[in-house]
mmCIF file of C-alpha atoms and ligand atoms in Angstrom:
data_model
loop_
_atom_site.group_PDB
_atom_site.id
_atom_site.type_symbol
_atom_site.label_atom_id
_atom_site.label_comp_id
_atom_site.label_asym_id
_atom_site.label_seq_id
_atom_site.Cartn_x
_atom_site.Cartn_y
_atom_site.Cartn_z
ATOM 1 C CA MET U 1 20.869 55.172 -15.983
ATOM 2 C CA LEU U 2 17.939 52.928 -15.169
ATOM 3 C CA LYS U 3 20.197 49.832 -14.886
ATOM 4 C CA GLN U 4 22.615 51.778 -12.706
ATOM 5 C CA THR U 5 19.902 52.811 -10.312
ATOM 6 C CA LEU U 6 18.466 49.287 -10.190
ATOM 7 C CA LEU U 7 21.913 47.840 -9.352
ATOM 8 C CA LYS U 8 22.596 50.635 -6.645
ATOM 9 C CA ALA U 9 19.089 50.178 -5.100
ATOM 10 C CA THR U 10 19.466 46.465 -4.885
ATOM 11 C CA GLU U 11 22.938 46.759 -3.327
ATOM 12 C CA ALA U 12 21.567 49.377 -0.855
ATOM 13 C CA GLY U 13 18.870 47.029 0.343
ATOM 14 C CA ALA U 14 21.283 44.117 0.555
ATOM 15 C CA ALA U 15 23.676 46.026 2.662
ATOM 16 C CA GLU U 16 20.931 46.364 5.257
ATOM 17 C CA LEU U 17 20.381 42.590 5.150
ATOM 18 C CA GLN U 18 24.026 42.009 5.905
ATOM 19 C CA ARG U 19 23.995 44.644 8.626
ATOM 20 C CA TYR U 20 21.173 43.072 10.495
ATOM 21 C CA PHE U 21 21.652 39.328 9.734
ATOM 22 C CA ASN U 22 22.224 37.227 12.839
ATOM 23 C CA THR U 23 21.902 40.301 15.268
ATOM 24 C CA ASN U 24 19.155 41.375 17.651
ATOM 25 C CA TYR U 25 16.452 43.201 15.969
ATOM 26 C CA GLN U 26 12.736 43.701 16.310
ATOM 27 C CA VAL U 27 10.292 41.310 14.723
ATOM 28 C CA PHE U 28 6.561 41.927 14.195
ATOM 29 C CA ASN U 29 3.897 39.560 12.912
ATOM 30 C CA LYS U 30 1.633 40.080 9.972
ATOM 31 C CA GLU U 31 -1.521 38.099 9.156
ATOM 32 C CA GLY U 32 -1.110 34.261 9.651
ATOM 33 C CA VAL U 33 0.441 32.392 12.521
ATOM 34 C CA ASN U 34 4.043 32.893 11.722
ATOM 35 C CA ASN U 35 4.423 35.726 9.089
ATOM 36 C CA PRO U 36 7.138 37.922 10.476
ATOM 37 C CA VAL U 37 8.373 41.268 9.206
ATOM 38 C CA THR U 38 11.539 42.541 10.843
ATOM 39 C CA GLU U 39 13.307 45.851 11.340
ATOM 40 C CA ALA U 40 15.654 44.723 8.542
ATOM 41 C CA ASP U 41 12.672 44.457 6.051
ATOM 42 C CA HIS U 42 11.954 48.176 6.745
ATOM 43 C CA ALA U 43 15.518 49.214 6.766
ATOM 44 C CA SER U 44 16.139 47.490 3.271
ATOM 45 C CA GLU U 45 13.010 49.152 1.904
ATOM 46 C CA ARG U 46 14.048 52.638 3.187
ATOM 47 C CA ALA U 47 17.446 52.185 1.623
ATOM 48 C CA ILE U 48 15.965 51.100 -1.740
ATOM 49 C CA PHE U 49 13.495 53.915 -1.755
ATOM 50 C CA GLU U 50 16.218 56.489 -1.221
ATOM 51 C CA VAL U 51 18.185 55.434 -4.201
ATOM 52 C CA ILE U 52 15.137 55.338 -6.441
ATOM 53 C CA ARG U 53 13.836 58.752 -5.215
ATOM 54 C CA ASN U 54 17.319 60.361 -5.706
ATOM 55 C CA ASN U 55 17.332 59.194 -9.343
ATOM 56 C CA HIS U 56 13.821 58.793 -10.499
ATOM 57 C CA PRO U 57 11.562 60.767 -8.053
ATOM 58 C CA ASP U 58 8.621 60.648 -10.500
ATOM 59 C CA HIS U 59 8.517 56.819 -10.825
ATOM 60 C CA PHE U 60 5.651 54.662 -9.361
ATOM 61 C CA ILE U 61 6.691 52.257 -6.622
ATOM 62 C CA LEU U 62 4.945 49.055 -5.416
ATOM 63 C CA SER U 63 6.689 47.648 -2.372
ATOM 64 C CA GLU U 64 5.707 44.840 0.002
ATOM 65 C CA GLU U 65 5.846 46.733 3.245
ATOM 66 C CA SER U 66 4.635 50.134 2.086
ATOM 67 C CA GLY U 67 2.200 49.145 -0.678
ATOM 68 C CA GLU U 68 1.663 51.543 -3.638
ATOM 69 C CA ILE U 69 3.403 54.820 -3.953
ATOM 70 C CA ILE U 70 1.422 56.263 -6.809
ATOM 71 C CA GLN U 71 2.875 58.507 -9.450
ATOM 72 C CA ASP U 72 1.718 59.320 -12.979
ATOM 73 C CA SER U 73 4.573 57.415 -14.705
ATOM 74 C CA THR U 74 4.858 54.598 -17.120
ATOM 75 C CA TYR U 75 7.734 53.214 -14.832
ATOM 76 C CA LYS U 76 6.933 51.052 -11.879
ATOM 77 C CA TRP U 77 9.415 49.567 -9.424
ATOM 78 C CA ILE U 78 8.173 46.371 -7.901
ATOM 79 C CA ILE U 79 10.073 45.712 -4.623
ATOM 80 C CA ASP U 80 10.524 42.878 -2.113
ATOM 81 C CA PRO U 81 12.941 44.262 0.432
ATOM 82 C CA ILE U 82 13.580 40.802 1.845
ATOM 83 C CA ASP U 83 12.233 37.729 0.069
ATOM 84 C CA GLY U 84 12.749 34.833 2.425
ATOM 85 C CA THR U 85 12.011 36.674 5.694
ATOM 86 C CA ILE U 86 11.311 33.429 7.616
ATOM 87 C CA ASN U 87 14.870 32.231 6.703
ATOM 88 C CA PHE U 88 16.322 35.658 7.498
ATOM 89 C CA ALA U 89 14.701 35.660 10.919
ATOM 90 C CA ASN U 90 16.129 32.143 11.652
ATOM 91 C CA ASN U 91 19.648 32.972 10.421
ATOM 92 C CA ILE U 92 19.282 30.803 7.242
ATOM 93 C CA PRO U 93 21.347 32.619 4.524
ATOM 94 C CA ILE U 94 18.767 31.919 1.814
ATOM 95 C CA CYS U 95 17.098 35.309 1.313
ATOM 96 C CA ALA U 96 17.418 38.222 -1.145
ATOM 97 C CA VAL U 97 16.408 41.648 -2.232
ATOM 98 C CA SER U 98 14.227 41.398 -5.277
ATOM 99 C CA ILE U 99 13.388 44.365 -7.652
ATOM 100 C CA GLY U 100 11.701 44.389 -10.996
ATOM 101 C CA ILE U 101 11.131 47.379 -13.178
ATOM 102 C CA GLU U 102 7.897 47.462 -15.242
ATOM 103 C CA GLN U 103 7.434 49.927 -18.140
ATOM 104 C CA ALA U 104 4.058 50.415 -19.682
ATOM 105 C CA GLY U 105 2.808 47.045 -18.190
ATOM 106 C CA GLU U 106 5.864 44.984 -19.195
ATOM 107 C CA ILE U 107 8.746 43.863 -16.898
ATOM 108 C CA ILE U 108 11.908 45.155 -18.548
ATOM 109 C CA MET U 109 14.527 44.536 -15.931
ATOM 110 C CA GLY U 110 15.095 42.623 -12.806
ATOM 111 C CA ALA U 111 17.646 42.077 -9.984
ATOM 112 C CA VAL U 112 17.681 39.566 -7.183
ATOM 113 C CA TYR U 113 20.604 39.683 -4.790
ATOM 114 C CA ASN U 114 21.451 37.261 -1.988
ATOM 115 C CA PRO U 115 24.344 39.058 -0.248
ATOM 116 C CA MET U 116 24.750 36.110 2.236
ATOM 117 C CA MET U 117 25.856 33.838 -0.638
ATOM 118 C CA ASN U 118 27.303 36.723 -2.746
ATOM 119 C CA GLU U 119 25.048 36.014 -5.661
ATOM 120 C CA PHE U 120 23.660 38.781 -7.689
ATOM 121 C CA PHE U 121 21.185 37.796 -10.387
ATOM 122 C CA PHE U 122 20.182 40.248 -13.093
ATOM 123 C CA ALA U 123 18.233 40.346 -16.379
ATOM 124 C CA GLN U 124 17.347 42.959 -18.978
ATOM 125 C CA ARG U 125 14.619 42.063 -21.503
ATOM 126 C CA GLY U 126 16.204 41.042 -24.731
ATOM 127 C CA PHE U 127 19.686 40.943 -23.304
ATOM 128 C CA GLY U 128 19.922 37.599 -21.347
ATOM 129 C CA ALA U 129 20.379 36.811 -17.665
ATOM 130 C CA THR U 130 23.502 36.904 -15.527
ATOM 131 C CA LEU U 131 24.791 35.592 -12.208
ATOM 132 C CA ASN U 132 27.659 37.802 -10.903
ATOM 133 C CA ASN U 133 27.968 39.209 -14.477
ATOM 134 C CA GLU U 134 28.350 35.727 -16.047
ATOM 135 C CA ARG U 135 25.695 34.544 -18.490
ATOM 136 C CA ILE U 136 23.430 31.833 -17.029
ATOM 137 C CA HIS U 137 21.086 29.325 -18.823
ATOM 138 C CA VAL U 138 18.334 26.937 -17.670
ATOM 139 C CA SER U 139 18.996 23.182 -17.455
ATOM 140 C CA SER U 140 18.438 20.711 -20.247
ATOM 141 C CA LYS U 141 16.556 17.927 -18.433
ATOM 142 C CA ASP U 142 13.657 16.627 -20.539
ATOM 143 C CA SER U 143 11.424 14.801 -18.174
ATOM 144 C CA VAL U 144 9.856 15.516 -14.777
ATOM 145 C CA ASP U 145 11.018 12.027 -13.532
ATOM 146 C CA LYS U 146 14.643 13.192 -13.874
ATOM 147 C CA SER U 147 14.138 16.686 -12.499
ATOM 148 C CA CYS U 148 14.892 18.494 -9.267
ATOM 149 C CA LEU U 149 11.934 20.744 -8.525
ATOM 150 C CA ALA U 150 11.084 23.542 -6.093
ATOM 151 C CA THR U 151 7.899 24.855 -4.623
ATOM 152 C CA GLY U 152 6.659 27.155 -1.783
ATOM 153 C CA PHE U 153 3.564 27.232 0.432
ATOM 154 C CA PRO U 154 1.564 30.333 1.412
ATOM 155 C CA TYR U 155 1.525 31.648 4.966
ATOM 156 C CA THR U 156 -2.211 31.063 5.181
ATOM 157 C CA TYR U 157 -2.908 27.557 3.912
ATOM 158 C CA LEU U 158 -4.888 27.258 0.601
ATOM 159 C CA ASP U 159 -7.302 24.246 0.585
ATOM 160 C CA SER U 160 -8.340 23.909 -3.006
ATOM 161 C CA PRO U 161 -8.462 21.204 -5.653
ATOM 162 C CA ASN U 162 -4.878 20.710 -7.122
ATOM 163 C CA GLY U 163 -3.742 22.997 -4.126
ATOM 164 C CA PRO U 164 -0.277 23.115 -2.855
ATOM 165 C CA LEU U 165 -0.390 19.908 -0.729
ATOM 166 C CA GLN U 166 -2.117 17.847 -3.342
ATOM 167 C CA VAL U 167 0.430 18.677 -6.038
ATOM 168 C CA PHE U 168 3.263 18.151 -3.545
ATOM 169 C CA ASP U 169 1.807 14.822 -2.567
ATOM 170 C CA ARG U 170 1.424 13.659 -6.172
ATOM 171 C CA LEU U 171 5.074 14.461 -6.977
ATOM 172 C CA ILE U 172 6.581 13.182 -3.756
ATOM 173 C CA ARG U 173 4.615 9.794 -4.043
ATOM 174 C CA ARG U 174 6.162 9.434 -7.556
ATOM 175 C CA GLY U 175 9.654 9.891 -5.907
ATOM 176 C CA ILE U 176 10.361 13.306 -7.489
ATOM 177 C CA PRO U 177 12.522 15.558 -5.407
ATOM 178 C CA VAL U 178 10.716 18.864 -4.538
ATOM 179 C CA ARG U 179 12.629 21.328 -2.517
ATOM 180 C CA ARG U 180 11.273 24.284 -0.534
ATOM 181 C CA LEU U 181 13.866 27.000 -0.145
ATOM 182 C CA GLY U 182 11.627 29.658 1.361
ATOM 183 C CA SER U 183 12.329 32.377 -1.167
ATOM 184 C CA ALA U 184 10.371 32.511 -4.415
ATOM 185 C CA ALA U 185 12.688 35.020 -5.888
ATOM 186 C CA LEU U 186 15.569 32.686 -5.369
ATOM 187 C CA ASP U 187 13.664 29.589 -6.468
ATOM 188 C CA LEU U 188 13.193 31.431 -9.848
ATOM 189 C CA CYS U 189 16.801 32.392 -10.128
ATOM 190 C CA TRP U 190 17.946 28.830 -9.233
ATOM 191 C CA VAL U 191 15.706 27.673 -12.185
ATOM 192 C CA ALA U 192 17.377 30.321 -14.320
ATOM 193 C CA CYS U 193 20.867 29.069 -13.536
ATOM 194 C CA GLY U 194 20.023 25.391 -13.900
ATOM 195 C CA ARG U 195 20.031 24.219 -10.234
ATOM 196 C CA PHE U 196 16.234 23.603 -10.339
ATOM 197 C CA ASP U 197 14.589 22.188 -13.521
ATOM 198 C CA GLY U 198 11.225 23.600 -12.507
ATOM 199 C CA PHE U 199 9.406 25.669 -9.822
ATOM 200 C CA TYR U 200 5.767 26.100 -9.151
ATOM 201 C CA GLU U 201 3.798 27.877 -6.461
ATOM 202 C CA HIS U 202 0.090 28.666 -5.913
ATOM 203 C CA LYS U 203 -0.066 32.013 -4.240
ATOM 204 C CA LEU U 204 2.552 34.681 -4.946
ATOM 205 C CA GLN U 205 2.508 38.439 -4.933
ATOM 206 C CA ALA U 206 3.920 40.642 -7.706
ATOM 207 C CA TRP U 207 7.020 41.581 -5.561
ATOM 208 C CA ASP U 208 7.944 37.812 -5.157
ATOM 209 C CA SER U 209 8.151 37.117 -8.868
ATOM 210 C CA ALA U 210 8.464 40.336 -10.902
ATOM 211 C CA ALA U 211 12.365 40.185 -11.098
ATOM 212 C CA GLY U 212 12.685 36.337 -11.008
ATOM 213 C CA PHE U 213 10.271 35.602 -13.834
ATOM 214 C CA LEU U 214 12.128 37.879 -16.288
ATOM 215 C CA ILE U 215 15.430 36.302 -15.137
ATOM 216 C CA VAL U 216 14.068 32.816 -15.914
ATOM 217 C CA GLU U 217 12.775 33.864 -19.369
ATOM 218 C CA GLU U 218 16.064 35.679 -20.216
ATOM 219 C CA ALA U 219 17.968 32.504 -19.190
ATOM 220 C CA GLY U 220 15.964 30.562 -21.815
ATOM 221 C CA GLY U 221 13.198 29.173 -19.546
ATOM 222 C CA LYS U 222 9.429 29.288 -19.749
ATOM 223 C CA VAL U 223 7.020 30.973 -17.230
ATOM 224 C CA THR U 224 3.214 30.648 -17.215
ATOM 225 C CA ASP U 225 0.456 30.792 -14.692
ATOM 226 C CA LEU U 226 -1.133 27.524 -13.238
ATOM 227 C CA GLU U 227 -3.438 27.324 -16.288
ATOM 228 C CA ASN U 228 -0.436 27.425 -18.556
ATOM 229 C CA HIS U 229 -1.286 30.845 -19.941
ATOM 230 C CA PRO U 230 1.329 33.650 -20.452
ATOM 231 C CA TYR U 231 2.536 34.780 -17.056
ATOM 232 C CA ASN U 232 1.228 37.946 -15.333
ATOM 233 C CA PRO U 233 2.721 38.842 -11.881
ATOM 234 C CA TYR U 234 -0.541 40.329 -10.708
ATOM 235 C CA GLN U 235 -2.187 36.941 -10.446
ATOM 236 C CA PRO U 236 -1.173 34.318 -7.809
ATOM 237 C CA GLY U 237 -0.037 31.080 -9.541
ATOM 238 C CA ILE U 238 3.260 30.329 -11.393
ATOM 239 C CA ILE U 239 5.098 27.583 -13.163
ATOM 240 C CA ALA U 240 8.619 28.325 -14.263
ATOM 241 C CA THR U 241 10.693 25.719 -15.944
ATOM 242 C CA ASN U 242 13.640 25.051 -18.333
ATOM 243 C CA GLY U 243 10.988 24.866 -21.074
ATOM 244 C CA LYS U 244 11.579 21.243 -21.832
ATOM 245 C CA ILE U 245 9.476 19.861 -18.876
ATOM 246 C CA HIS U 246 6.874 22.644 -18.894
ATOM 247 C CA GLU U 247 3.951 20.810 -20.464
ATOM 248 C CA GLU U 248 4.617 17.647 -18.423
ATOM 249 C CA LEU U 249 4.910 19.596 -15.143
ATOM 250 C CA PHE U 250 1.588 21.365 -16.027
ATOM 251 C CA GLY U 251 0.023 17.977 -16.368
ATOM 252 C CA TRP U 252 1.241 16.925 -12.942
ATOM 253 C CA ILE U 253 -0.137 20.144 -11.478
ATOM 254 C CA LYS U 254 -3.574 19.735 -13.097
ATOM 255 C CA GLY U 255 -3.592 16.038 -11.937
ATOM 256 C CA GLU U 256 -4.134 14.465 -15.350
ATOM 257 C CA ASN U 257 -4.810 10.828 -15.020
ATOM 258 C CA LYS U 258 -1.984 9.702 -17.165
ATOM 259 C CA TYR U 259 0.466 11.017 -14.432
ATOM 260 C CA GLU U 260 -1.357 9.420 -11.481
ATOM 261 C CA VAL U 261 0.676 6.722 -9.593
HETATM 262 C C1 IPD J 301 7.658 34.574 0.772
HETATM 263 C C2 IPD J 301 8.609 33.657 0.102
HETATM 264 C C3 IPD J 301 8.289 32.133 0.173
HETATM 265 C C4 IPD J 301 6.919 31.883 -0.557
HETATM 266 C C5 IPD J 301 5.913 32.871 0.043
HETATM 267 C C6 IPD J 301 6.374 34.341 0.044
HETATM 268 P P1 IPD J 301 8.426 36.637 2.016
HETATM 269 O O1 IPD J 301 7.990 35.877 0.704
HETATM 270 O O2 IPD J 301 8.848 34.016 -1.195
HETATM 271 O O3 IPD J 301 9.259 31.391 -0.549
HETATM 272 O O4 IPD J 301 6.567 30.509 -0.416
HETATM 273 O O5 IPD J 301 4.695 32.681 -0.673
HETATM 274 O O6 IPD J 301 5.287 35.113 0.629
HETATM 275 O O7 IPD J 301 7.317 36.841 2.975
HETATM 276 O O8 IPD J 301 9.543 35.939 2.615
HETATM 277 O O9 IPD J 301 8.812 37.968 1.429
HETATM 278 CA CA1 CA J 302 8.381 37.717 -0.832
HETATM 279 CA CA1 CA J 303 9.297 40.094 1.776
#
């Protein structure tokens, strides 16, 4: 039942992305210079809420555009109605609906669907991860030098030691490819299916990563915070890798001298 509702809610949100993509719709700005929210973000959120409320009216909801809808329940739906809104608003088809389900403080299921590329990622704790119903697995690269990485940057720049630009600078100076897709949920899924060997970001929200982090773990990867501690989606930093390069990538992020070039 829970899984069916999750799939249906994700599809309902994604149908709104497809309906609005590359059309004329209203765009509003949130904090920051260019941090848009569109009519499509709200329509996707409404469609997702409707499915959840019809099936589990007593569940807690945390969603990017509406915040917390508090209920006395052990279940919490963590929703990003469009992850990759800047891409969406520029007609770049790298964006997705992302929904994670938490039960008693643990993420137990996640779905990330990019309808523009027809790619539906799903994971259930203990049952592996899939892309369009086929099992997926992380890559087997064993060094950062051989890796293709991904990262993202916050809307409001974060100037701190080992901050986003410092880490990016280190890796780029070394000659390591670091991509910036513009959708953290898809960055995580692309680690899960082996396209990227690792992903890190400094300032995410729970709705960006709740589904994707479970999908990486269930695909055999490793996810921690930026201090290399077990991952918790309610704090900002993330390192997600195939497991093999995790310690080494953590060293690059911390700026350990042995990695300086
Ligand atoms: C953003 C994307 C982006 C990441 C930002 C997020 P949004 O989410 O995931 O890749 O770098 O930190 O805020 O605003 O498109 O839902
Ligand atoms: Ca997001
Ligand atoms: Ca969003």
